[in-house]
Amino acid sequence: EVRITFTVSKAMFAAAALALVLLLLSLMGVLSAGQGVLRAVLLITAVILFGSAAYCLQLARSGRAALLKRKADARNVDRLSTELELAKNIQSNMLPSIYPAFPEQKEFDVYARTEPAKELGGDFFDFQMIDKDHLALIIADVAGKGIPAAMFMMASKIIISNLSKNRSHDPAKILKMINKQIGANNQADMFVTLWLGILNISTGVLSSANAGHEYPCIRHKGNPFRLLKDPHGLVLGVMDKVEYRSYDIQLAPGDTIFVYTDGVTEAANSNDELFGLNRMVDALNINPDVPIAQLVDNVRRSISAFSNGADQADDITMLALRYFGPEGKPEAAGDGPTEKEADPDEPAAIVKTDE
């Protein structure tokens, strides 16, 4: 379109120039017939053509500028997409992704997954050996979404992961230190919810503390999953000098702990109904003895069946741990398929339990 407009303007300028030449010839007496009328026609024609050509030229220049701007915008979008993809990969690489996470540890299995609602997420999880006999479990949710939440998430994760290695093994004391560090440079007034558990591998005691995070779910072998309404402290990063409270859960061989972010329970369908706690617990109890990777997948598939194509509004993150005790994982066939044999594409039963 820009090229056509430029061509039309050039043609109009040429025609206007021709009209001026004819007008000049008329004034010189070369063209004598009907000089008065001819001069008037030529003058009007030249003025109209020059005006139209100037207008077309202005349109062409504006169109060219708009075209150049669109191309520049497209390049900026491509660059931003590339940078977001790079940031997404950096963020993803900060989270554990290789399973089994601790192949040398036969006393437990641990598995987690996260799905950001946007290119970058604010949820994160971690698990790490503090020493030979203690495992730290972390799941957290940064307030907000997008790039600000992702940046705050990465800074918070570094602080939390480093301080979780504190050898006091007291989650409440660790949360107090984490809160102090996160709040020290929190100019954006953002906050983090966090559940922290420290498992004594030899005894099965899971010492935990909760900073405004969702209630965990617990299953003792042979029983269904149930919600554990643990003591809650204030979210991290809001106030300095906050005290937190630790509590202990005694795990026996075969027991499972499941923690998650609010993107699970607040997943919505097209009718704006929420998945909720009851549906989540029911999804866990579809087949609670399966390996924990499949257990987490059962919940995710139940969320997908419930939402039925509705947009994901929040990050979805889940973490599960099964404790086997010092004797290690039993080899009995009744323990269900192994992690590698679990089929993540096998549909789970659709949970229809009402809140």
mmCIF file of C-alpha atoms in Angstrom:
data_model
loop_
_atom_site.group_PDB
_atom_site.id
_atom_site.type_symbol
_atom_site.label_atom_id
_atom_site.label_comp_id
_atom_site.label_asym_id
_atom_site.label_seq_id
_atom_site.Cartn_x
_atom_site.Cartn_y
_atom_site.Cartn_z
ATOM 1 C CA GLU A 1 0.000 0.000 0.000
ATOM 2 C CA VAL A 2 2.849 2.398 0.807
ATOM 3 C CA ARG A 3 4.517 1.727 -2.563
ATOM 4 C CA ILE A 4 1.253 2.258 -4.465
ATOM 5 C CA THR A 5 0.636 5.559 -2.660
ATOM 6 C CA PHE A 6 4.168 6.734 -3.482
ATOM 7 C CA THR A 7 3.616 5.798 -7.163
ATOM 8 C CA VAL A 8 0.293 7.642 -7.318
ATOM 9 C CA SER A 9 1.816 10.750 -5.748
ATOM 10 C CA LYS A 10 4.677 10.697 -8.272
ATOM 11 C CA ALA A 11 2.202 10.407 -11.154
ATOM 12 C CA MET A 12 0.189 13.322 -9.785
ATOM 13 C CA PHE A 13 3.300 15.450 -9.442
ATOM 14 C CA ALA A 14 4.233 14.611 -13.068
ATOM 15 C CA ALA A 15 0.747 15.523 -14.311
ATOM 16 C CA ALA A 16 0.822 18.769 -12.327
ATOM 17 C CA ALA A 17 4.223 19.591 -13.814
ATOM 18 C CA LEU A 18 2.852 18.920 -17.298
ATOM 19 C CA ALA A 19 -0.067 21.242 -16.603
ATOM 20 C CA LEU A 20 2.347 23.982 -15.507
ATOM 21 C CA VAL A 21 4.420 23.521 -18.659
ATOM 22 C CA LEU A 22 1.304 23.901 -20.795
ATOM 23 C CA LEU A 23 0.319 26.955 -18.785
ATOM 24 C CA LEU A 24 3.786 28.472 -19.362
ATOM 25 C CA LEU A 25 3.548 27.782 -23.107
ATOM 26 C CA SER A 26 0.162 29.468 -23.152
ATOM 27 C CA LEU A 27 1.573 32.540 -21.446
ATOM 28 C CA MET A 28 4.386 32.633 -23.996
ATOM 29 C CA GLY A 29 1.877 32.612 -26.869
ATOM 30 C CA VAL A 30 2.831 29.198 -28.147
ATOM 31 C CA LEU A 31 -0.669 27.971 -27.456
ATOM 32 C CA SER A 32 -3.003 30.677 -28.783
ATOM 33 C CA ALA A 33 -6.379 29.063 -29.179
ATOM 34 C CA GLY A 34 -8.755 29.853 -26.320
ATOM 35 C CA GLN A 35 -5.939 31.161 -24.171
ATOM 36 C CA GLY A 36 -8.111 32.489 -21.355
ATOM 37 C CA VAL A 37 -10.065 29.302 -20.817
ATOM 38 C CA LEU A 38 -6.995 27.133 -21.366
ATOM 39 C CA ARG A 39 -4.934 29.071 -18.819
ATOM 40 C CA ALA A 40 -7.702 28.832 -16.224
ATOM 41 C CA VAL A 41 -8.114 25.082 -16.776
ATOM 42 C CA LEU A 42 -4.378 24.462 -16.656
ATOM 43 C CA LEU A 43 -3.953 26.542 -13.506
ATOM 44 C CA ILE A 44 -6.826 24.800 -11.695
ATOM 45 C CA THR A 45 -5.602 21.394 -12.854
ATOM 46 C CA ALA A 46 -2.062 22.086 -11.673
ATOM 47 C CA VAL A 47 -3.269 23.295 -8.259
ATOM 48 C CA ILE A 48 -5.525 20.243 -7.797
ATOM 49 C CA LEU A 49 -2.825 17.834 -8.918
ATOM 50 C CA PHE A 50 -0.155 19.418 -6.729
ATOM 51 C CA GLY A 51 -2.525 19.361 -3.731
ATOM 52 C CA SER A 52 -3.533 15.763 -4.333
ATOM 53 C CA ALA A 53 0.059 14.696 -4.905
ATOM 54 C CA ALA A 54 1.171 16.401 -1.697
ATOM 55 C CA TYR A 55 -1.642 14.688 0.210
ATOM 56 C CA CYS A 56 -0.739 11.288 -1.261
ATOM 57 C CA LEU A 57 2.903 11.862 -0.433
ATOM 58 C CA GLN A 58 1.978 12.671 3.155
ATOM 59 C CA LEU A 59 -0.125 9.499 3.324
ATOM 60 C CA ALA A 60 2.754 7.476 1.920
ATOM 61 C CA ARG A 61 5.185 8.918 4.432
ATOM 62 C CA SER A 62 2.738 8.254 7.287
ATOM 63 C CA GLY A 63 2.167 4.727 6.029
ATOM 64 C CA ARG A 64 5.883 4.134 5.770
ATOM 65 C CA ALA A 65 6.402 5.414 9.309
ATOM 66 C CA ALA A 66 3.579 3.171 10.550
ATOM 67 C CA LEU A 67 5.070 0.212 8.678
ATOM 68 C CA LEU A 68 8.487 0.838 10.187
ATOM 69 C CA LYS A 69 6.892 1.129 13.636
ATOM 70 C CA ARG A 70 5.032 -2.165 13.156
ATOM 71 C CA LYS A 71 8.256 -3.852 12.131
ATOM 72 C CA ALA A 72 10.045 -2.379 15.147
ATOM 73 C CA ASP A 73 7.188 -3.481 17.420
ATOM 74 C CA ALA A 74 7.320 -6.972 15.926
ATOM 75 C CA ARG A 75 11.069 -7.113 16.587
ATOM 76 C CA ASN A 76 10.477 -5.938 20.160
ATOM 77 C CA VAL A 77 7.788 -8.588 20.660
ATOM 78 C CA ASP A 78 10.100 -11.271 19.290
ATOM 79 C CA ARG A 79 12.924 -10.079 21.543
ATOM 80 C CA LEU A 80 10.609 -9.983 24.567
ATOM 81 C CA SER A 81 9.338 -13.481 23.757
ATOM 82 C CA THR A 82 12.908 -14.720 23.510
ATOM 83 C CA GLU A 83 13.842 -13.070 26.796
ATOM 84 C CA LEU A 84 10.733 -14.457 28.535
ATOM 85 C CA GLU A 85 11.524 -17.938 27.251
ATOM 86 C CA LEU A 86 15.085 -17.596 28.527
ATOM 87 C CA ALA A 87 13.818 -16.343 31.903
ATOM 88 C CA LYS A 88 11.336 -19.239 32.018
ATOM 89 C CA ASN A 89 14.154 -21.723 31.424
ATOM 90 C CA ILE A 90 16.331 -20.083 34.092
ATOM 91 C CA GLN A 91 13.452 -20.192 36.576
ATOM 92 C CA SER A 92 12.599 -23.786 35.705
ATOM 93 C CA ASN A 93 16.234 -24.865 36.086
ATOM 94 C CA MET A 94 16.226 -23.530 39.646
ATOM 95 C CA LEU A 95 13.706 -26.214 40.635
ATOM 96 C CA PRO A 96 14.413 -29.938 41.086
ATOM 97 C CA SER A 97 13.486 -31.827 37.927
ATOM 98 C CA ILE A 98 15.318 -35.166 38.023
ATOM 99 C CA TYR A 99 13.549 -38.126 39.598
ATOM 100 C CA PRO A 100 14.147 -40.088 41.668
ATOM 101 C CA ALA A 101 15.571 -37.036 43.410
ATOM 102 C CA PHE A 102 17.677 -39.058 45.860
ATOM 103 C CA PRO A 103 18.223 -42.499 44.326
ATOM 104 C CA GLU A 104 20.622 -43.459 47.097
ATOM 105 C CA GLN A 105 17.967 -42.830 49.782
ATOM 106 C CA LYS A 106 15.709 -45.867 50.177
ATOM 107 C CA GLU A 107 13.858 -44.488 53.218
ATOM 108 C CA PHE A 108 11.558 -42.151 51.244
ATOM 109 C CA ASP A 109 10.316 -41.015 47.847
ATOM 110 C CA VAL A 110 9.693 -37.359 47.017
ATOM 111 C CA TYR A 111 8.137 -35.818 43.913
ATOM 112 C CA ALA A 112 6.855 -32.371 42.898
ATOM 113 C CA ARG A 113 5.583 -30.520 39.853
ATOM 114 C CA THR A 114 4.636 -26.940 39.049
ATOM 115 C CA GLU A 115 2.692 -25.332 36.195
ATOM 116 C CA PRO A 116 2.863 -21.528 35.907
ATOM 117 C CA ALA A 117 -0.316 -19.765 34.802
ATOM 118 C CA LYS A 118 1.831 -17.409 32.688
ATOM 119 C CA GLU A 119 5.277 -17.654 31.136
ATOM 120 C CA LEU A 120 6.792 -17.006 34.556
ATOM 121 C CA GLY A 121 5.418 -18.193 37.865
ATOM 122 C CA GLY A 122 5.482 -17.200 41.514
ATOM 123 C CA ASP A 123 5.245 -20.706 43.020
ATOM 124 C CA PHE A 124 8.288 -22.774 43.886
ATOM 125 C CA PHE A 125 9.323 -25.908 45.721
ATOM 126 C CA ASP A 126 12.548 -27.503 46.834
ATOM 127 C CA PHE A 127 13.867 -30.489 48.727
ATOM 128 C CA GLN A 128 17.413 -30.960 49.920
ATOM 129 C CA MET A 129 19.426 -33.030 52.304
ATOM 130 C CA ILE A 130 20.498 -30.917 55.285
ATOM 131 C CA ASP A 131 22.736 -33.703 56.530
ATOM 132 C CA LYS A 132 22.788 -37.492 56.298
ATOM 133 C CA ASP A 133 19.701 -37.866 58.470
ATOM 134 C CA HIS A 134 17.547 -34.816 57.682
ATOM 135 C CA LEU A 135 15.602 -33.836 54.572
ATOM 136 C CA ALA A 136 14.128 -30.328 54.089
ATOM 137 C CA LEU A 137 10.861 -29.970 52.141
ATOM 138 C CA ILE A 138 9.768 -26.549 50.895
ATOM 139 C CA ILE A 139 6.728 -25.283 49.023
ATOM 140 C CA ALA A 140 5.988 -21.575 48.635
ATOM 141 C CA ASP A 141 3.764 -19.103 46.819
ATOM 142 C CA VAL A 142 4.751 -15.494 46.061
ATOM 143 C CA ALA A 143 1.901 -12.978 45.966
ATOM 144 C CA GLY A 144 1.169 -11.787 42.424
ATOM 145 C CA LYS A 145 1.964 -13.110 38.962
ATOM 146 C CA GLY A 146 4.159 -12.369 36.009
ATOM 147 C CA ILE A 147 7.645 -10.884 35.936
ATOM 148 C CA PRO A 148 7.596 -9.080 39.351
ATOM 149 C CA ALA A 149 6.440 -12.239 41.149
ATOM 150 C CA ALA A 150 8.973 -14.344 39.252
ATOM 151 C CA MET A 151 11.859 -12.056 40.216
ATOM 152 C CA PHE A 152 10.736 -12.014 43.848
ATOM 153 C CA MET A 153 10.276 -15.774 43.701
ATOM 154 C CA MET A 154 13.866 -16.382 42.548
ATOM 155 C CA ALA A 155 15.314 -14.078 45.200
ATOM 156 C CA SER A 156 13.138 -15.681 47.892
ATOM 157 C CA LYS A 157 14.017 -19.199 46.809
ATOM 158 C CA ILE A 158 17.725 -18.525 47.149
ATOM 159 C CA ILE A 159 17.217 -17.121 50.650
ATOM 160 C CA ILE A 160 14.877 -19.935 51.710
ATOM 161 C CA SER A 161 16.993 -22.740 50.264
ATOM 162 C CA ASN A 162 20.151 -21.418 51.868
ATOM 163 C CA LEU A 163 18.626 -20.839 55.305
ATOM 164 C CA SER A 164 16.811 -24.191 55.239
ATOM 165 C CA LYS A 165 20.222 -25.809 55.566
ATOM 166 C CA ASN A 166 20.462 -24.360 59.073
ATOM 167 C CA ARG A 167 21.467 -27.178 61.361
ATOM 168 C CA SER A 168 19.107 -26.226 64.153
ATOM 169 C CA HIS A 169 16.493 -28.482 62.442
ATOM 170 C CA ASP A 170 13.826 -26.188 63.918
ATOM 171 C CA PRO A 171 11.478 -24.949 61.150
ATOM 172 C CA ALA A 172 10.125 -22.126 63.325
ATOM 173 C CA LYS A 173 13.592 -20.659 63.875
ATOM 174 C CA ILE A 174 14.396 -21.041 60.187
ATOM 175 C CA LEU A 175 11.175 -19.244 59.177
ATOM 176 C CA LYS A 176 12.039 -16.406 61.546
ATOM 177 C CA MET A 177 15.419 -15.960 59.844
ATOM 178 C CA ILE A 178 13.879 -16.230 56.381
ATOM 179 C CA ASN A 179 11.248 -13.629 57.237
ATOM 180 C CA LYS A 180 13.902 -11.214 58.469
ATOM 181 C CA GLN A 181 15.985 -11.510 55.296
ATOM 182 C CA ILE A 182 13.060 -11.318 52.859
ATOM 183 C CA GLY A 183 11.610 -8.290 54.656
ATOM 184 C CA ALA A 184 14.938 -6.443 54.794
ATOM 185 C CA ASN A 185 14.908 -5.480 51.103
ATOM 186 C CA ASN A 186 11.229 -5.806 50.263
ATOM 187 C CA GLN A 187 10.631 -2.382 48.704
ATOM 188 C CA ALA A 188 7.750 -3.739 46.591
ATOM 189 C CA ASP A 189 5.818 -4.857 49.715
ATOM 190 C CA MET A 190 5.374 -8.358 48.311
ATOM 191 C CA PHE A 191 5.003 -11.439 50.497
ATOM 192 C CA VAL A 192 5.482 -15.193 50.420
ATOM 193 C CA THR A 193 3.478 -18.039 51.913
ATOM 194 C CA LEU A 194 5.618 -21.028 52.870
ATOM 195 C CA TRP A 195 5.331 -24.497 54.335
ATOM 196 C CA LEU A 196 8.619 -25.958 55.573
ATOM 197 C CA GLY A 197 9.091 -29.525 56.762
ATOM 198 C CA ILE A 198 12.249 -31.208 58.050
ATOM 199 C CA LEU A 199 12.137 -34.996 58.061
ATOM 200 C CA ASN A 200 14.244 -36.991 60.496
ATOM 201 C CA ILE A 201 14.906 -39.930 58.206
ATOM 202 C CA SER A 202 15.791 -42.349 61.015
ATOM 203 C CA THR A 203 12.785 -41.680 63.262
ATOM 204 C CA GLY A 204 10.127 -40.540 60.764
ATOM 205 C CA VAL A 205 9.430 -37.349 62.707
ATOM 206 C CA LEU A 206 8.480 -34.541 60.330
ATOM 207 C CA SER A 207 9.003 -31.190 62.068
ATOM 208 C CA SER A 208 7.084 -28.464 60.247
ATOM 209 C CA ALA A 209 6.109 -24.796 60.341
ATOM 210 C CA ASN A 210 3.605 -22.861 58.280
ATOM 211 C CA ALA A 211 3.857 -19.196 57.240
ATOM 212 C CA GLY A 212 0.349 -18.494 55.945
ATOM 213 C CA HIS A 213 0.403 -21.395 53.490
ATOM 214 C CA GLU A 214 -2.277 -23.960 52.644
ATOM 215 C CA TYR A 215 -3.057 -26.818 55.053
ATOM 216 C CA PRO A 216 -1.117 -30.002 54.229
ATOM 217 C CA CYS A 217 -2.760 -33.382 53.666
ATOM 218 C CA ILE A 218 -1.624 -36.469 55.552
ATOM 219 C CA ARG A 219 -2.282 -40.153 54.981
ATOM 220 C CA HIS A 220 -1.344 -42.875 57.391
ATOM 221 C CA LYS A 221 -0.976 -46.205 55.597
ATOM 222 C CA GLY A 222 -4.271 -48.052 55.288
ATOM 223 C CA ASN A 223 -6.315 -44.878 55.845
ATOM 224 C CA PRO A 224 -7.567 -42.179 53.477
ATOM 225 C CA PHE A 225 -5.962 -38.784 53.018
ATOM 226 C CA ARG A 226 -7.242 -36.072 55.323
ATOM 227 C CA LEU A 227 -6.602 -32.373 55.776
ATOM 228 C CA LEU A 228 -4.226 -31.464 58.597
ATOM 229 C CA LYS A 229 -5.126 -28.061 60.036
ATOM 230 C CA ASP A 230 -1.715 -27.074 61.290
ATOM 231 C CA PRO A 231 -0.793 -23.882 63.196
ATOM 232 C CA HIS A 232 -0.411 -20.896 60.881
ATOM 233 C CA GLY A 233 1.993 -17.978 61.247
ATOM 234 C CA LEU A 234 2.131 -14.689 59.362
ATOM 235 C CA VAL A 235 3.201 -14.688 55.715
ATOM 236 C CA LEU A 236 6.864 -13.895 55.070
ATOM 237 C CA GLY A 237 8.109 -10.414 54.254
ATOM 238 C CA VAL A 238 5.333 -8.331 55.828
ATOM 239 C CA MET A 239 6.563 -7.661 59.366
ATOM 240 C CA ASP A 240 9.862 -7.989 61.160
ATOM 241 C CA LYS A 241 10.320 -9.934 64.405
ATOM 242 C CA VAL A 242 7.560 -12.464 63.777
ATOM 243 C CA GLU A 243 7.503 -15.647 65.850
ATOM 244 C CA TYR A 244 6.561 -18.963 64.231
ATOM 245 C CA ARG A 245 5.518 -22.261 65.759
ATOM 246 C CA SER A 246 6.893 -25.699 64.932
ATOM 247 C CA TYR A 247 4.874 -28.895 65.210
ATOM 248 C CA ASP A 248 5.757 -32.562 64.712
ATOM 249 C CA ILE A 249 4.112 -35.261 62.614
ATOM 250 C CA GLN A 250 5.101 -38.847 63.329
ATOM 251 C CA LEU A 251 5.347 -40.726 60.048
ATOM 252 C CA ALA A 252 5.286 -44.512 59.995
ATOM 253 C CA PRO A 253 6.406 -46.639 57.048
ATOM 254 C CA GLY A 254 3.924 -46.186 54.193
ATOM 255 C CA ASP A 255 2.656 -42.768 55.343
ATOM 256 C CA THR A 256 2.381 -39.916 52.816
ATOM 257 C CA ILE A 257 2.390 -36.124 53.135
ATOM 258 C CA PHE A 258 0.971 -33.915 50.348
ATOM 259 C CA VAL A 259 1.400 -30.125 50.144
ATOM 260 C CA TYR A 260 0.247 -27.724 47.431
ATOM 261 C CA THR A 261 -0.386 -24.074 46.547
ATOM 262 C CA ASP A 262 -3.737 -22.317 46.305
ATOM 263 C CA GLY A 263 -3.715 -22.699 42.527
ATOM 264 C CA VAL A 264 -4.921 -26.269 43.162
ATOM 265 C CA THR A 265 -7.944 -25.503 45.305
ATOM 266 C CA GLU A 266 -8.782 -22.253 43.484
ATOM 267 C CA ALA A 267 -8.768 -23.749 39.988
ATOM 268 C CA ALA A 268 -12.100 -22.758 38.453
ATOM 269 C CA ASN A 269 -14.421 -24.058 35.755
ATOM 270 C CA SER A 270 -16.487 -22.069 33.247
ATOM 271 C CA ASN A 271 -19.176 -21.531 35.901
ATOM 272 C CA ASP A 272 -16.644 -19.909 38.251
ATOM 273 C CA GLU A 273 -16.884 -22.848 40.661
ATOM 274 C CA LEU A 274 -13.678 -23.646 42.538
ATOM 275 C CA PHE A 275 -12.057 -27.077 42.677
ATOM 276 C CA GLY A 276 -11.857 -26.755 46.450
ATOM 277 C CA LEU A 277 -10.411 -28.794 49.281
ATOM 278 C CA ASN A 278 -12.964 -31.601 49.192
ATOM 279 C CA ARG A 279 -12.375 -32.400 45.532
ATOM 280 C CA MET A 280 -8.618 -32.296 46.078
ATOM 281 C CA VAL A 281 -8.796 -34.770 48.971
ATOM 282 C CA ASP A 282 -11.124 -36.993 46.949
ATOM 283 C CA ALA A 283 -8.665 -36.913 44.044
ATOM 284 C CA LEU A 284 -5.878 -38.013 46.394
ATOM 285 C CA ASN A 285 -8.047 -40.872 47.574
ATOM 286 C CA ILE A 286 -8.849 -42.144 44.053
ATOM 287 C CA ASN A 287 -5.945 -44.549 44.420
ATOM 288 C CA PRO A 288 -3.815 -43.479 47.393
ATOM 289 C CA ASP A 289 -1.388 -46.424 47.205
ATOM 290 C CA VAL A 290 0.018 -45.591 43.774
ATOM 291 C CA PRO A 291 3.547 -44.150 43.544
ATOM 292 C CA ILE A 292 3.622 -40.504 44.483
ATOM 293 C CA ALA A 293 4.295 -39.259 40.928
ATOM 294 C CA GLN A 294 1.070 -40.908 39.833
ATOM 295 C CA LEU A 295 -0.662 -39.624 42.969
ATOM 296 C CA VAL A 296 0.195 -36.037 42.000
ATOM 297 C CA ASP A 297 -0.843 -36.713 38.398
ATOM 298 C CA ASN A 298 -4.218 -38.003 39.611
ATOM 299 C CA VAL A 299 -4.874 -34.652 41.270
ATOM 300 C CA ARG A 300 -3.754 -32.734 38.184
ATOM 301 C CA ARG A 301 -5.992 -34.773 35.887
ATOM 302 C CA SER A 302 -8.926 -34.278 38.235
ATOM 303 C CA ILE A 303 -8.337 -30.518 38.103
ATOM 304 C CA SER A 304 -8.271 -30.654 34.295
ATOM 305 C CA ALA A 305 -11.487 -32.678 34.192
ATOM 306 C CA PHE A 306 -13.158 -30.223 36.561
ATOM 307 C CA SER A 307 -11.997 -27.034 34.809
ATOM 308 C CA ASN A 308 -12.959 -28.525 31.428
ATOM 309 C CA GLY A 309 -10.879 -26.162 29.334
ATOM 310 C CA ALA A 310 -11.255 -23.011 31.446
ATOM 311 C CA ASP A 311 -8.163 -20.814 31.556
ATOM 312 C CA GLN A 312 -5.679 -21.491 34.333
ATOM 313 C CA ALA A 313 -5.744 -18.387 36.531
ATOM 314 C CA ASP A 314 -2.994 -19.247 39.010
ATOM 315 C CA ASP A 315 0.154 -21.337 39.267
ATOM 316 C CA ILE A 316 -0.452 -24.975 40.231
ATOM 317 C CA THR A 317 2.224 -26.614 42.382
ATOM 318 C CA MET A 318 2.153 -29.906 44.311
ATOM 319 C CA LEU A 319 4.688 -31.853 46.359
ATOM 320 C CA ALA A 320 4.355 -35.315 47.870
ATOM 321 C CA LEU A 321 6.582 -37.414 50.107
ATOM 322 C CA ARG A 322 6.131 -41.048 51.078
ATOM 323 C CA TYR A 323 8.098 -42.390 54.021
ATOM 324 C CA PHE A 324 9.292 -46.006 54.020
ATOM 325 C CA GLY A 325 11.342 -46.035 57.221
ATOM 326 C CA PRO A 326 14.912 -47.224 57.812
ATOM 327 C CA GLU A 327 14.141 -50.557 56.151
ATOM 328 C CA GLY A 328 13.510 -48.845 52.847
ATOM 329 C CA LYS A 329 10.836 -49.230 50.192
ATOM 330 C CA PRO A 330 9.070 -52.623 50.263
ATOM 331 C CA GLU A 331 9.328 -54.763 47.160
ATOM 332 C CA ALA A 332 5.826 -56.204 47.543
ATOM 333 C CA ALA A 333 3.770 -56.257 44.352
ATOM 334 C CA GLY A 334 0.856 -54.633 46.122
ATOM 335 C CA ASP A 335 2.696 -51.326 46.380
ATOM 336 C CA GLY A 336 1.459 -50.384 42.900
ATOM 337 C CA PRO A 337 3.413 -49.614 39.707
ATOM 338 C CA THR A 338 6.839 -48.052 39.915
ATOM 339 C CA GLU A 339 7.450 -44.426 39.055
ATOM 340 C CA LYS A 340 8.647 -45.385 35.563
ATOM 341 C CA GLU A 341 5.619 -47.622 34.932
ATOM 342 C CA ALA A 342 3.067 -44.972 35.892
ATOM 343 C CA ASP A 343 1.171 -43.710 32.830
ATOM 344 C CA PRO A 344 0.529 -39.953 33.213
ATOM 345 C CA ASP A 345 -1.910 -40.024 30.263
ATOM 346 C CA GLU A 346 -4.220 -42.591 31.838
ATOM 347 C CA PRO A 347 -7.423 -40.697 32.764
ATOM 348 C CA ALA A 348 -8.274 -40.438 36.416
ATOM 349 C CA ALA A 349 -11.805 -40.745 37.691
ATOM 350 C CA ILE A 350 -13.666 -37.450 37.537
ATOM 351 C CA VAL A 351 -14.309 -36.207 41.034
ATOM 352 C CA LYS A 352 -17.831 -34.841 41.434
ATOM 353 C CA THR A 353 -17.938 -34.313 45.162
ATOM 354 C CA ASP A 354 -19.666 -31.043 46.040
ATOM 355 C CA GLU A 355 -18.126 -28.596 48.465
#
